PDB file of C-alpha atoms in Angstrom:
ATOM      1  CA  MET A   1      15.145   5.828  -2.861  1.00 91.00           C
ATOM      2  CA  VAL A   2      18.176   3.042  -2.144  1.00 96.00           C
ATOM      3  CA  ILE A   3      18.932   2.934   2.006  1.00 98.00           C
ATOM      4  CA  VAL A   4      21.731   0.762   3.181  1.00 98.00           C
ATOM      5  CA  SER A   5      21.878  -0.040   6.989  1.00 98.00           C
ATOM      6  CA  ASP A   6      24.719  -1.427   9.199  1.00 96.00           C
ATOM      7  CA  THR A   7      23.998  -3.454  12.178  1.00 95.00           C
ATOM      8  CA  SER A   8      23.741  -1.384  14.863  1.00 94.00           C
ATOM      9  CA  ILE A   9      20.571   0.295  13.993  1.00 96.00           C
ATOM     10  CA  ILE A  10      18.486  -2.857  12.927  1.00 96.00           C
ATOM     11  CA  THR A  11      20.185  -4.193  16.403  1.00 96.00           C
ATOM     12  CA  ASN A  12      18.665  -1.410  18.408  1.00 97.00           C
ATOM     13  CA  LEU A  13      15.276  -0.946  16.524  1.00 97.00           C
ATOM     14  CA  ILE A  14      14.532  -4.946  17.321  1.00 97.00           C
ATOM     15  CA  GLN A  15      15.672  -4.188  20.897  1.00 96.00           C
ATOM     16  CA  LEU A  16      13.415  -1.535  20.657  1.00 97.00           C
ATOM     17  CA  ASP A  17      10.556  -3.402  19.225  1.00 96.00           C
ATOM     18  CA  GLN A  18      10.596  -0.727  16.379  1.00 97.00           C
ATOM     19  CA  LEU A  19      12.230  -2.270  13.537  1.00 97.00           C
ATOM     20  CA  SER A  20       8.858  -1.696  11.537  1.00 97.00           C
ATOM     21  CA  LEU A  21      10.047   2.170  11.661  1.00 98.00           C
ATOM     22  CA  LEU A  22      12.667   1.521   8.622  1.00 98.00           C
ATOM     23  CA  GLU A  23       9.714   0.295   6.541  1.00 98.00           C
ATOM     24  CA  LYS A  24       7.323   2.947   7.061  1.00 98.00           C
ATOM     25  CA  LEU A  25      10.049   5.641   6.682  1.00 98.00           C
ATOM     26  CA  TYR A  26      11.866   3.922   3.774  1.00 97.00           C
ATOM     27  CA  GLY A  27       9.852   0.972   2.213  1.00 96.00           C
ATOM     28  CA  GLU A  28      12.740  -1.492   1.491  1.00 96.00           C
ATOM     29  CA  VAL A  29      16.130  -1.408   3.279  1.00 98.00           C
ATOM     30  CA  VAL A  30      19.418  -3.277   2.110  1.00 98.00           C
ATOM     31  CA  ILE A  31      21.642  -4.930   4.457  1.00 97.00           C
ATOM     32  CA  PRO A  32      24.930  -6.405   3.247  1.00 97.00           C
ATOM     33  CA  LYS A  33      25.722 -10.119   3.678  1.00 95.00           C
ATOM     34  CA  ARG A  34      28.153  -9.283   6.364  1.00 94.00           C
ATOM     35  CA  VAL A  35      25.795  -7.294   8.382  1.00 95.00           C
ATOM     36  CA  LEU A  36      23.273 -10.099   8.501  1.00 95.00           C
ATOM     37  CA  ILE A  37      26.138 -12.660   9.543  1.00 94.00           C
ATOM     38  CA  GLU A  38      26.570  -9.859  12.436  1.00 93.00           C
ATOM     39  CA  LEU A  39      23.128  -9.887  13.064  1.00 94.00           C
ATOM     40  CA  ALA A  40      22.741 -13.871  12.858  1.00 93.00           C
ATOM     41  CA  LYS A  41      25.006 -14.120  15.956  1.00 93.00           C
ATOM     42  CA  ILE A  42      21.806 -13.461  17.994  1.00 92.00           C
ATOM     43  CA  PRO A  43      19.182 -16.193  17.053  1.00 90.00           C
ATOM     44  CA  GLU A  44      16.361 -14.312  17.724  1.00 91.00           C
ATOM     45  CA  GLN A  45      17.584 -11.218  15.346  1.00 93.00           C
ATOM     46  CA  ALA A  46      18.200 -14.092  12.702  1.00 90.00           C
ATOM     47  CA  GLU A  47      14.726 -15.190  12.749  1.00 91.00           C
ATOM     48  CA  ILE A  48      13.102 -11.686  12.514  1.00 94.00           C
ATOM     49  CA  ILE A  49      15.329 -10.747   9.694  1.00 92.00           C
ATOM     50  CA  GLU A  50      14.577 -13.843   7.931  1.00 89.00           C
ATOM     51  CA  ASN A  51      10.912 -13.113   8.419  1.00 92.00           C
ATOM     52  CA  THR A  52      11.219  -9.597   7.199  1.00 95.00           C
ATOM     53  CA  GLN A  53      10.268  -9.084   3.552  1.00 95.00           C
ATOM     54  CA  TRP A  54      11.308  -5.717   3.117  1.00 97.00           C
ATOM     55  CA  LEU A  55      14.767  -6.040   4.005  1.00 96.00           C
ATOM     56  CA  SER A  56      16.778  -7.076   1.050  1.00 95.00           C
ATOM     57  CA  ILE A  57      20.455  -9.007   1.571  1.00 95.00           C
ATOM     58  CA  GLN A  58      23.096  -8.040  -0.601  1.00 96.00           C
ATOM     59  CA  SER A  59      26.846  -8.360  -0.721  1.00 95.00           C
ATOM     60  CA  THR A  60      29.121  -5.840  -2.656  1.00 95.00           C
ATOM     61  CA  SER A  61      30.434  -6.858  -5.770  1.00 96.00           C
ATOM     62  CA  ASP A  62      33.276  -3.989  -5.378  1.00 95.00           C
ATOM     63  CA  GLN A  63      35.931  -6.079  -3.664  1.00 96.00           C
ATOM     64  CA  ALA A  64      38.412  -3.517  -3.821  1.00 97.00           C
ATOM     65  CA  THR A  65      36.766  -0.807  -1.966  1.00 96.00           C
ATOM     66  CA  TYR A  66      35.826  -3.236   0.850  1.00 97.00           C
ATOM     67  CA  ASP A  67      39.392  -4.237   1.029  1.00 97.00           C
ATOM     68  CA  GLN A  68      40.533  -0.646   1.699  1.00 96.00           C
ATOM     69  CA  LEU A  69      37.516   0.128   3.758  1.00 97.00           C
ATOM     70  CA  LYS A  70      38.388  -3.107   5.939  1.00 96.00           C
ATOM     71  CA  LYS A  71      41.767  -1.543   6.846  1.00 96.00           C
ATOM     72  CA  GLN A  72      39.931   1.182   8.967  1.00 94.00           C
ATOM     73  CA  LEU A  73      36.756  -0.581   9.949  1.00 96.00           C
ATOM     74  CA  ASP A  74      35.087  -3.768  11.039  1.00 94.00           C
ATOM     75  CA  GLU A  75      33.458  -6.464   8.226  1.00 95.00           C
ATOM     76  CA  GLY A  76      29.724  -5.001   8.436  1.00 95.00           C
ATOM     77  CA  GLU A  77      30.768  -1.404   8.157  1.00 96.00           C
ATOM     78  CA  SER A  78      32.890  -1.672   5.509  1.00 97.00           C
ATOM     79  CA  GLU A  79      30.771  -3.719   3.314  1.00 97.00           C
ATOM     80  CA  ALA A  80      27.815  -1.137   4.209  1.00 98.00           C
ATOM     81  CA  ILE A  81      29.786   1.782   3.254  1.00 98.00           C
ATOM     82  CA  ALA A  82      31.329  -0.276   0.006  1.00 98.00           C
ATOM     83  CA  LEU A  83      27.714  -1.354  -0.887  1.00 98.00           C
ATOM     84  CA  ALA A  84      26.389   2.357  -0.393  1.00 98.00           C
ATOM     85  CA  LEU A  85      28.952   3.608  -2.533  1.00 98.00           C
ATOM     86  CA  GLU A  86      28.086   0.814  -5.131  1.00 97.00           C
ATOM     87  CA  LEU A  87      24.245   1.246  -5.033  1.00 97.00           C
ATOM     88  CA  LYS A  88      24.425   5.220  -5.339  1.00 97.00           C
ATOM     89  CA  ALA A  89      22.356   4.830  -2.029  1.00 97.00           C
ATOM     90  CA  ASP A  90      20.230   7.737  -1.072  1.00 97.00           C
ATOM     91  CA  LEU A  91      21.050   7.073   2.869  1.00 98.00           C
ATOM     92  CA  LEU A  92      23.053   5.000   4.914  1.00 98.00           C
ATOM     93  CA  LEU A  93      22.078   3.903   8.426  1.00 98.00           C
ATOM     94  CA  LEU A  94      24.926   4.061  10.390  1.00 97.00           C
ATOM     95  CA  ASP A  95      26.108   4.851  14.078  1.00 95.00           C
ATOM     96  CA  GLU A  96      29.719   3.999  15.072  1.00 93.00           C
ATOM     97  CA  ARG A  97      31.680   7.335  14.632  1.00 93.00           C
ATOM     98  CA  ARG A  98      34.462   6.172  12.849  1.00 95.00           C
ATOM     99  CA  GLY A  99      32.244   4.715  10.110  1.00 96.00           C
ATOM    100  CA  ARG A 100      30.281   7.671   9.884  1.00 96.00           C
ATOM    101  CA  SER A 101      33.770   9.672   9.249  1.00 96.00           C
ATOM    102  CA  VAL A 102      34.505   7.411   6.707  1.00 97.00           C
ATOM    103  CA  ALA A 103      31.391   7.468   4.841  1.00 97.00           C
ATOM    104  CA  ARG A 104      31.334  11.271   5.039  1.00 96.00           C
ATOM    105  CA  GLN A 105      34.512  11.210   3.257  1.00 96.00           C
ATOM    106  CA  HIS A 106      33.032   9.472   0.617  1.00 96.00           C
ATOM    107  CA  GLY A 107      30.043  11.667   0.347  1.00 97.00           C
ATOM    108  CA  ILE A 108      27.482   9.183   1.517  1.00 98.00           C
ATOM    109  CA  LEU A 109      24.788  10.948   3.319  1.00 98.00           C
ATOM    110  CA  ILE A 110      24.191   9.534   6.401  1.00 98.00           C
ATOM    111  CA  SER A 111      21.672   8.874   9.792  1.00 97.00           C
ATOM    112  CA  GLY A 112      21.829   7.152  12.638  1.00 97.00           C
ATOM    113  CA  LEU A 113      19.372   5.412  14.962  1.00 98.00           C
ATOM    114  CA  LEU A 114      18.635   8.792  16.439  1.00 98.00           C
ATOM    115  CA  GLY A 115      18.119  10.590  13.484  1.00 97.00           C
ATOM    116  CA  VAL A 116      15.700   7.463  12.326  1.00 98.00           C
ATOM    117  CA  ILE A 117      13.747   8.103  15.482  1.00 98.00           C
ATOM    118  CA  ILE A 118      13.420  11.558  15.232  1.00 98.00           C
ATOM    119  CA  GLU A 119      12.609  11.183  11.507  1.00 98.00           C
ATOM    120  CA  ALA A 120       9.725   8.552  12.691  1.00 98.00           C
ATOM    121  CA  LYS A 121       8.269  11.213  15.264  1.00 98.00           C
ATOM    122  CA  SER A 122       8.074  14.148  12.585  1.00 97.00           C
ATOM    123  CA  LYS A 123       6.255  11.704  10.078  1.00 97.00           C
ATOM    124  CA  GLY A 124       3.866  10.690  12.797  1.00 97.00           C
ATOM    125  CA  TYR A 125       5.332   7.123  13.279  1.00 98.00           C
ATOM    126  CA  LEU A 126       5.943   7.444  17.065  1.00 97.00           C
ATOM    127  CA  ASN A 127       3.855   9.498  19.616  1.00 96.00           C
ATOM    128  CA  LYS A 128       6.959   9.774  22.129  1.00 97.00           C
ATOM    129  CA  VAL A 129      10.617   9.783  21.695  1.00 98.00           C
ATOM    130  CA  LYS A 130      11.503  10.137  25.469  1.00 98.00           C
ATOM    131  CA  PRO A 131      10.538   6.433  26.536  1.00 97.00           C
ATOM    132  CA  LEU A 132      12.575   5.166  23.640  1.00 98.00           C
ATOM    133  CA  LEU A 133      15.963   7.084  24.454  1.00 97.00           C
ATOM    134  CA  ASP A 134      15.402   6.076  28.127  1.00 97.00           C
ATOM    135  CA  LYS A 135      15.257   2.485  27.151  1.00 97.00           C
ATOM    136  CA  LEU A 136      18.108   2.691  24.917  1.00 97.00           C
ATOM    137  CA  ASN A 137      19.980   4.482  27.342  1.00 93.00           C
ATOM    138  CA  LEU A 138      19.089   2.584  30.625  1.00 94.00           C
ATOM    139  CA  ASP A 139      18.211  -1.019  29.349  1.00 95.00           C
ATOM    140  CA  ILE A 140      20.129  -1.739  26.183  1.00 94.00           C
ATOM    141  CA  GLY A 141      23.185   0.054  26.765  1.00 91.00           C
ATOM    142  CA  PHE A 142      23.143   2.501  24.008  1.00 94.00           C
ATOM    143  CA  TRP A 143      25.090   5.751  25.430  1.00 92.00           C
ATOM    144  CA  ILE A 144      23.505   8.989  24.617  1.00 95.00           C
ATOM    145  CA  SER A 145      25.341  11.932  26.076  1.00 95.00           C
ATOM    146  CA  PRO A 146      23.224  14.343  28.408  1.00 96.00           C
ATOM    147  CA  LYS A 147      23.558  16.823  25.915  1.00 97.00           C
ATOM    148  CA  LEU A 148      22.521  15.000  22.917  1.00 96.00           C
ATOM    149  CA  TYR A 149      19.608  13.486  24.920  1.00 97.00           C
ATOM    150  CA  GLN A 150      18.166  16.806  25.778  1.00 97.00           C
ATOM    151  CA  ASP A 151      18.891  17.913  21.795  1.00 97.00           C
ATOM    152  CA  VAL A 152      16.875  15.206  20.693  1.00 97.00           C
ATOM    153  CA  LEU A 153      13.928  15.943  23.148  1.00 97.00           C
ATOM    154  CA  GLN A 154      14.118  19.630  21.962  1.00 97.00           C
ATOM    155  CA  VAL A 155      14.168  18.698  18.210  1.00 96.00           C
ATOM    156  CA  VAL A 156      11.124  16.414  18.763  1.00 97.00           C
ATOM    157  CA  ASN A 157       9.383  19.076  21.394  1.00 95.00           C
ATOM    158  CA  GLU A 158       9.304  16.807  24.462  1.00 96.00           C
ATOM    159  CA  LEU A 159      11.108  19.302  26.614  1.00 86.00           C
TER     160      LEU A 159
END
């Protein structure tokens, strides 16, 4: 299984102290070089990434696709989508609305942070989701609409 991740999933899981969920769910996760550069802007994140063996760093060799995507998206998203296409990834972890739309147009299966959290709960890697949602919303600044918040809690049977 090939999984590619953009920046936000990893950043938010680090802040939740739940980065290991990615390894539990997917084994190895590939992050593009430009995503590593974005993550490394926060020194603590750079250190965590350096010490995480199941995260592999790879650059896309499809410069034409990257350049085309770069007209619409930031560097990390562009390389994540280009790399997912190049590697024929089974899943792309991506949160940003515009990037998700572009990835879908290219036929890439995507999941976001909340999808990862839901999957982790369904597989028994998390006992409770609500505390994570609250921390994301209140402490980390990851906006979750009230409807989506309720929908997630309903899916994981925490209402």
